[in-house]
mmCIF file of C-alpha atoms in Angstrom:
data_model
loop_
_atom_site.group_PDB
_atom_site.id
_atom_site.type_symbol
_atom_site.label_atom_id
_atom_site.label_comp_id
_atom_site.label_asym_id
_atom_site.label_seq_id
_atom_site.Cartn_x
_atom_site.Cartn_y
_atom_site.Cartn_z
ATOM 1 C CA UNK A 16 116.368 -77.347 -232.629
ATOM 2 C CA UNK A 17 118.495 -77.454 -235.931
ATOM 3 C CA UNK A 18 118.688 -79.876 -238.629
ATOM 4 C CA UNK A 19 122.166 -81.847 -238.302
ATOM 5 C CA UNK A 20 123.092 -80.987 -234.771
ATOM 6 C CA UNK A 21 122.850 -84.821 -232.875
ATOM 7 C CA UNK A 22 119.957 -84.476 -231.453
ATOM 8 C CA UNK A 23 119.323 -88.439 -232.723
ATOM 9 C CA UNK A 24 122.374 -89.438 -231.517
ATOM 10 C CA UNK A 25 121.957 -88.089 -228.004
ATOM 11 C CA UNK A 26 118.269 -89.280 -228.009
ATOM 12 C CA UNK A 27 119.674 -92.939 -228.521
ATOM 13 C CA UNK A 28 122.269 -92.426 -226.065
ATOM 14 C CA UNK A 29 119.582 -92.353 -223.710
ATOM 15 C CA UNK A 30 116.636 -94.452 -225.489
ATOM 16 C CA UNK A 31 119.404 -97.768 -225.729
ATOM 17 C CA UNK A 32 122.009 -97.049 -222.466
ATOM 18 C CA UNK A 33 121.314 -94.659 -220.060
ATOM 19 C CA UNK A 34 117.251 -95.612 -219.292
ATOM 20 C CA UNK A 35 117.643 -98.577 -221.623
ATOM 21 C CA UNK A 36 114.716 -100.374 -223.875
ATOM 22 C CA UNK A 37 112.707 -101.942 -221.452
ATOM 23 C CA UNK A 38 111.466 -98.456 -220.055
ATOM 24 C CA UNK A 39 112.280 -96.439 -222.493
ATOM 25 C CA UNK A 40 110.527 -95.642 -225.762
ATOM 26 C CA UNK A 41 109.939 -93.580 -228.679
ATOM 27 C CA UNK A 42 107.394 -92.083 -231.064
ATOM 28 C CA UNK A 43 106.966 -90.551 -234.094
ATOM 29 C CA UNK A 44 105.031 -87.320 -235.023
ATOM 30 C CA UNK A 45 102.950 -85.797 -232.798
ATOM 31 C CA UNK A 46 99.986 -87.770 -233.331
ATOM 32 C CA UNK A 47 101.534 -90.850 -232.099
ATOM 33 C CA UNK A 48 102.557 -89.434 -228.878
ATOM 34 C CA UNK A 49 99.291 -88.451 -227.956
ATOM 35 C CA UNK A 50 97.568 -90.982 -229.496
ATOM 36 C CA UNK A 51 94.035 -92.686 -227.757
ATOM 37 C CA UNK A 52 95.800 -96.068 -227.387
ATOM 38 C CA UNK A 53 99.251 -95.787 -225.457
ATOM 39 C CA UNK A 54 100.123 -99.340 -224.018
ATOM 40 C CA UNK A 55 103.879 -98.507 -224.969
ATOM 41 C CA UNK A 56 103.558 -95.927 -222.341
ATOM 42 C CA UNK A 57 103.084 -98.558 -219.447
ATOM 43 C CA UNK A 58 106.637 -99.381 -218.452
ATOM 44 C CA UNK A 59 108.417 -95.713 -219.473
ATOM 45 C CA UNK A 60 109.952 -93.609 -217.453
ATOM 46 C CA UNK A 61 111.414 -91.595 -220.893
ATOM 47 C CA UNK A 62 109.203 -90.801 -223.799
ATOM 48 C CA UNK A 63 111.000 -89.519 -226.490
ATOM 49 C CA UNK A 64 108.900 -87.268 -229.233
ATOM 50 C CA UNK A 65 110.846 -87.238 -232.219
ATOM 51 C CA UNK A 66 109.490 -84.259 -235.448
ATOM 52 C CA UNK A 67 107.064 -83.130 -232.505
ATOM 53 C CA UNK A 68 104.751 -79.716 -233.304
ATOM 54 C CA UNK A 69 101.838 -78.255 -232.174
ATOM 55 C CA UNK A 70 101.504 -74.964 -232.521
ATOM 56 C CA UNK A 71 98.007 -73.556 -232.680
ATOM 57 C CA UNK A 72 97.134 -77.420 -231.381
ATOM 58 C CA UNK A 73 96.127 -76.426 -227.763
ATOM 59 C CA UNK A 74 93.739 -79.673 -227.380
ATOM 60 C CA UNK A 75 97.137 -82.166 -227.838
ATOM 61 C CA UNK A 76 99.792 -79.650 -225.479
ATOM 62 C CA UNK A 77 96.813 -79.457 -222.916
ATOM 63 C CA UNK A 78 96.651 -83.241 -223.055
ATOM 64 C CA UNK A 79 100.512 -83.258 -222.833
ATOM 65 C CA UNK A 80 100.796 -81.082 -219.642
ATOM 66 C CA UNK A 81 97.897 -83.249 -217.631
ATOM 67 C CA UNK A 82 100.075 -86.266 -218.906
ATOM 68 C CA UNK A 83 103.095 -84.119 -217.567
ATOM 69 C CA UNK A 84 101.334 -83.056 -213.616
ATOM 70 C CA UNK A 85 99.796 -86.102 -213.040
ATOM 71 C CA UNK A 86 100.871 -89.023 -210.671
ATOM 72 C CA UNK A 87 98.559 -91.516 -212.511
ATOM 73 C CA UNK A 88 97.105 -91.949 -216.306
ATOM 74 C CA UNK A 89 94.866 -93.503 -218.185
ATOM 75 C CA UNK A 90 96.030 -96.748 -220.503
ATOM 76 C CA UNK A 91 94.297 -97.581 -223.179
ATOM 77 C CA UNK A 92 94.900 -101.089 -225.234
ATOM 78 C CA UNK A 93 93.300 -101.725 -229.038
ATOM 79 C CA UNK A 94 90.388 -104.339 -228.064
ATOM 80 C CA UNK A 95 91.002 -103.710 -224.085
ATOM 81 C CA UNK A 96 89.178 -102.281 -221.788
ATOM 82 C CA UNK A 97 91.028 -98.710 -220.422
ATOM 83 C CA UNK A 98 92.664 -98.499 -216.963
ATOM 84 C CA UNK A 99 94.208 -96.292 -215.083
ATOM 85 C CA UNK A 100 97.686 -97.250 -213.780
ATOM 86 C CA UNK A 101 100.406 -95.135 -211.867
ATOM 87 C CA UNK A 102 102.482 -92.473 -214.333
ATOM 88 C CA UNK A 103 106.298 -91.994 -213.797
ATOM 89 C CA UNK A 104 106.750 -91.267 -217.778
ATOM 90 C CA UNK A 105 109.088 -88.537 -218.442
ATOM 91 C CA UNK A 106 109.161 -86.795 -221.758
ATOM 92 C CA UNK A 107 112.141 -85.646 -224.386
ATOM 93 C CA UNK A 108 110.864 -84.442 -227.609
ATOM 94 C CA UNK A 109 113.038 -82.653 -230.265
ATOM 95 C CA UNK A 110 111.912 -81.026 -233.822
ATOM 96 C CA UNK A 111 113.295 -79.146 -236.655
ATOM 97 C CA UNK A 112 110.069 -76.653 -236.321
ATOM 98 C CA UNK A 113 111.205 -72.949 -235.300
ATOM 99 C CA UNK A 114 107.962 -72.683 -233.253
ATOM 100 C CA UNK A 115 106.517 -76.657 -232.169
ATOM 101 C CA UNK A 116 104.312 -75.377 -229.598
ATOM 102 C CA UNK A 117 102.610 -72.488 -227.756
ATOM 103 C CA UNK A 118 103.779 -71.269 -224.689
ATOM 104 C CA UNK A 119 102.384 -68.851 -222.422
ATOM 105 C CA UNK A 120 104.267 -66.285 -219.837
ATOM 106 C CA UNK A 121 103.557 -68.399 -216.811
ATOM 107 C CA UNK A 122 104.350 -71.895 -218.036
ATOM 108 C CA UNK A 123 106.834 -73.898 -216.013
ATOM 109 C CA UNK A 124 106.585 -77.551 -217.511
ATOM 110 C CA UNK A 125 108.786 -77.138 -220.967
ATOM 111 C CA UNK A 126 112.241 -76.540 -220.830
ATOM 112 C CA UNK A 127 113.371 -75.307 -224.756
ATOM 113 C CA UNK A 128 116.801 -75.739 -225.185
ATOM 114 C CA UNK A 129 117.809 -74.930 -229.057
ATOM 115 C CA UNK A 130 120.624 -77.055 -230.126
ATOM 116 C CA UNK A 131 123.203 -75.356 -232.267
ATOM 117 C CA UNK A 132 125.122 -76.919 -235.613
ATOM 118 C CA UNK A 133 128.336 -74.862 -235.615
ATOM 119 C CA UNK A 134 130.555 -74.558 -233.294
ATOM 120 C CA UNK A 135 134.419 -72.914 -232.734
ATOM 121 C CA UNK A 136 135.534 -76.405 -234.820
ATOM 122 C CA UNK A 137 133.358 -75.696 -237.479
ATOM 123 C CA UNK A 138 132.262 -72.711 -238.063
ATOM 124 C CA UNK A 139 131.192 -73.245 -241.305
ATOM 125 C CA UNK A 140 128.082 -75.482 -239.808
ATOM 126 C CA UNK A 141 127.639 -78.503 -242.426
ATOM 127 C CA UNK A 142 130.266 -77.249 -245.171
ATOM 128 C CA UNK A 143 133.173 -77.758 -243.320
ATOM 129 C CA UNK A 144 135.487 -80.431 -243.296
ATOM 130 C CA UNK A 145 135.229 -81.041 -239.538
ATOM 131 C CA UNK A 146 131.605 -81.513 -239.338
ATOM 132 C CA UNK A 147 130.683 -85.481 -240.453
ATOM 133 C CA UNK A 148 134.563 -86.257 -238.835
ATOM 134 C CA UNK A 149 132.968 -84.626 -235.063
ATOM 135 C CA UNK A 150 129.703 -86.115 -235.506
ATOM 136 C CA UNK A 151 131.148 -89.628 -236.685
ATOM 137 C CA UNK A 152 133.517 -89.095 -233.075
ATOM 138 C CA UNK A 153 130.292 -88.694 -231.288
ATOM 139 C CA UNK A 154 128.006 -91.379 -232.168
ATOM 140 C CA UNK A 155 131.301 -93.756 -231.485
ATOM 141 C CA UNK A 156 131.691 -92.238 -228.066
ATOM 142 C CA UNK A 157 127.536 -92.811 -227.118
ATOM 143 C CA UNK A 158 127.903 -96.605 -228.029
ATOM 144 C CA UNK A 159 131.603 -97.185 -226.127
ATOM 145 C CA UNK A 160 129.974 -98.338 -223.018
ATOM 146 C CA UNK A 161 133.079 -97.294 -220.742
ATOM 147 C CA UNK A 162 132.615 -94.081 -221.712
ATOM 148 C CA UNK A 163 128.882 -94.236 -221.731
ATOM 149 C CA UNK A 164 129.123 -94.995 -217.601
ATOM 150 C CA UNK A 165 131.856 -92.287 -216.819
ATOM 151 C CA UNK A 166 128.442 -89.916 -218.233
ATOM 152 C CA UNK A 167 126.553 -91.654 -216.237
ATOM 153 C CA UNK A 168 128.736 -91.173 -212.941
ATOM 154 C CA UNK A 169 128.995 -87.736 -213.779
ATOM 155 C CA UNK A 170 124.920 -87.403 -214.084
ATOM 156 C CA UNK A 171 124.596 -89.269 -210.605
ATOM 157 C CA UNK A 172 127.097 -86.634 -208.773
ATOM 158 C CA UNK A 173 125.708 -83.643 -210.054
ATOM 159 C CA UNK A 174 124.466 -81.867 -207.226
ATOM 160 C CA UNK A 175 120.542 -81.138 -207.648
ATOM 161 C CA UNK A 176 119.923 -79.800 -204.172
ATOM 162 C CA UNK A 177 119.303 -76.535 -205.173
ATOM 163 C CA UNK A 178 116.818 -77.676 -208.277
ATOM 164 C CA UNK A 179 113.524 -76.940 -208.044
ATOM 165 C CA UNK A 180 111.601 -80.135 -210.421
ATOM 166 C CA UNK A 181 108.499 -77.773 -210.433
ATOM 167 C CA UNK A 182 109.822 -75.220 -212.591
ATOM 168 C CA UNK A 183 111.369 -76.018 -215.827
ATOM 169 C CA UNK A 184 114.907 -73.297 -215.801
ATOM 170 C CA UNK A 185 114.750 -69.852 -217.953
ATOM 171 C CA UNK A 186 116.415 -70.299 -221.238
ATOM 172 C CA UNK A 187 116.737 -67.782 -223.681
ATOM 173 C CA UNK A 188 114.976 -70.019 -226.460
ATOM 174 C CA UNK A 189 112.119 -70.342 -224.277
ATOM 175 C CA UNK A 190 111.690 -66.508 -224.017
ATOM 176 C CA UNK A 191 111.813 -66.498 -228.290
ATOM 177 C CA UNK A 192 109.481 -69.037 -228.551
ATOM 178 C CA UNK A 193 106.690 -67.000 -225.414
ATOM 179 C CA UNK A 194 107.263 -64.209 -227.929
ATOM 180 C CA UNK A 195 106.308 -66.157 -231.131
ATOM 181 C CA UNK A 196 103.298 -67.838 -229.552
ATOM 182 C CA UNK A 197 101.631 -64.063 -228.794
ATOM 183 C CA UNK A 198 98.582 -63.023 -230.495
ATOM 184 C CA UNK A 199 99.342 -59.656 -232.773
ATOM 185 C CA UNK A 200 98.176 -57.817 -230.751
ATOM 186 C CA UNK A 201 100.223 -58.736 -227.802
ATOM 187 C CA UNK A 202 103.054 -58.774 -230.076
ATOM 188 C CA UNK A 203 102.036 -55.072 -231.154
ATOM 189 C CA UNK A 204 102.303 -53.669 -227.214
ATOM 190 C CA UNK A 205 105.571 -55.931 -226.903
ATOM 191 C CA UNK A 206 107.362 -54.077 -229.638
ATOM 192 C CA UNK A 207 106.086 -50.306 -228.493
ATOM 193 C CA UNK A 208 107.532 -51.520 -224.724
ATOM 194 C CA UNK A 209 110.777 -52.149 -226.591
ATOM 195 C CA UNK A 210 110.898 -49.460 -228.977
ATOM 196 C CA UNK A 211 109.966 -47.005 -226.471
ATOM 197 C CA UNK A 212 106.629 -46.244 -228.209
ATOM 198 C CA UNK A 213 104.606 -46.811 -231.175
ATOM 199 C CA UNK A 214 104.409 -45.499 -234.951
ATOM 200 C CA UNK A 215 100.697 -43.934 -235.383
ATOM 201 C CA UNK A 216 98.338 -43.764 -238.545
ATOM 202 C CA UNK A 217 100.275 -41.197 -239.901
ATOM 203 C CA UNK A 218 103.597 -42.536 -239.510
ATOM 204 C CA UNK A 219 104.342 -39.997 -236.993
ATOM 205 C CA UNK A 220 106.600 -41.796 -233.853
ATOM 206 C CA UNK A 221 104.583 -41.297 -230.684
ATOM 207 C CA UNK A 222 106.668 -41.950 -227.329
ATOM 208 C CA UNK A 223 105.417 -43.991 -224.352
ATOM 209 C CA UNK A 224 106.918 -42.353 -220.833
ATOM 210 C CA UNK A 225 108.302 -43.981 -218.241
ATOM 211 C CA UNK A 226 108.197 -41.610 -215.867
ATOM 212 C CA UNK A 227 103.984 -40.951 -215.847
ATOM 213 C CA UNK A 228 100.972 -42.468 -217.921
ATOM 214 C CA UNK A 229 100.976 -41.821 -221.485
ATOM 215 C CA UNK A 230 97.381 -41.117 -222.367
ATOM 216 C CA UNK A 231 96.067 -42.438 -226.016
ATOM 217 C CA UNK A 232 92.944 -42.141 -227.401
ATOM 218 C CA UNK A 233 90.806 -45.451 -228.079
ATOM 219 C CA UNK A 234 89.954 -45.091 -231.543
ATOM 220 C CA UNK A 235 93.433 -43.388 -232.474
ATOM 221 C CA UNK A 236 95.338 -46.088 -230.470
ATOM 222 C CA UNK A 237 93.189 -49.233 -232.752
ATOM 223 C CA UNK A 238 94.019 -47.186 -235.929
ATOM 224 C CA UNK A 239 97.697 -46.794 -235.172
ATOM 225 C CA UNK A 240 97.802 -50.629 -234.036
ATOM 226 C CA UNK A 241 95.545 -51.801 -237.639
ATOM 227 C CA UNK A 242 98.045 -49.292 -239.627
ATOM 228 C CA UNK A 243 101.201 -50.778 -237.809
ATOM 229 C CA UNK A 244 100.793 -54.513 -237.214
ATOM 230 C CA UNK A 245 101.343 -57.097 -240.137
ATOM 231 C CA UNK A 246 98.677 -59.678 -240.121
ATOM 232 C CA UNK A 247 101.032 -62.352 -238.912
ATOM 233 C CA UNK A 248 98.819 -64.829 -240.404
ATOM 234 C CA UNK A 249 96.171 -64.026 -237.249
ATOM 235 C CA UNK A 250 92.790 -62.129 -236.904
ATOM 236 C CA UNK A 251 92.911 -58.709 -236.034
ATOM 237 C CA UNK A 252 91.813 -57.480 -232.936
ATOM 238 C CA UNK A 253 89.092 -55.127 -233.481
ATOM 239 C CA UNK A 254 87.838 -52.212 -230.799
ATOM 240 C CA UNK A 255 86.463 -53.905 -228.174
ATOM 241 C CA UNK A 256 89.014 -56.959 -228.357
ATOM 242 C CA UNK A 257 92.353 -54.565 -228.088
ATOM 243 C CA UNK A 258 90.395 -52.568 -225.586
ATOM 244 C CA UNK A 259 90.145 -55.969 -223.139
ATOM 245 C CA UNK A 260 93.544 -56.707 -223.736
ATOM 246 C CA UNK A 261 95.007 -53.625 -222.870
ATOM 247 C CA UNK A 262 92.479 -53.615 -219.987
ATOM 248 C CA UNK A 263 93.560 -57.012 -218.626
ATOM 249 C CA UNK A 264 97.711 -55.973 -218.837
ATOM 250 C CA UNK A 265 99.535 -56.672 -215.583
ATOM 251 C CA UNK A 266 102.335 -58.142 -214.208
ATOM 252 C CA UNK A 267 103.628 -61.461 -215.544
ATOM 253 C CA UNK A 268 101.339 -61.034 -217.967
ATOM 254 C CA UNK A 269 103.446 -60.861 -221.233
ATOM 255 C CA UNK A 270 107.354 -62.464 -221.624
ATOM 256 C CA UNK A 271 110.322 -60.757 -219.675
ATOM 257 C CA UNK A 272 111.668 -58.252 -221.955
#
């Protein structure tokens, strides 16, 4: 999400009025979300996480995925033995980080939504005179119990008969995050597919023929990769790693283009 898009206002609405403080909890930061002592989740139907980002922290992501997908969880209070309790917590996590988490091509747990700051009413964003007034009205509406009641009725009457709760809806924001989560050689392959070819070490564009396989020497391909792909803060693959990557590619291994 982008800063100043009203995410805290909506989070407070659900925490204070829709779910209620008795069954909702809020945490600050990634460490607090997956902390060892988690008694605050004992009665939580909703957990709201603020400024959450795990890019590169696979252990924390795997821990949260397990929390989302299991019917029972371990609960531990400081100074007391760990116990197993029913797990009915749902998570709403927001952040200003553009790449908060690595998302694989087959992920089904995360619904990724990007909140926009601008709209037709204030195209200049925060610099628009209407910006502050809009969010003041939004905050006031979220504290108005009549408005909240009408919103809850709308949610309850929403037809969810065709909604599959086991698969998060597809969004453009999730596709972008999938691309950002690719390794350097994976991103190079995707870029080559989008461009219809790649540029070799001599600066020559090598087209990929969609009608018939394109035969390319492995050493030539490796040199083209090393010459064309920016480091992107990731270790470049050697010849063996790149060969294994290309050999493992099958339908569904990379995000849809």
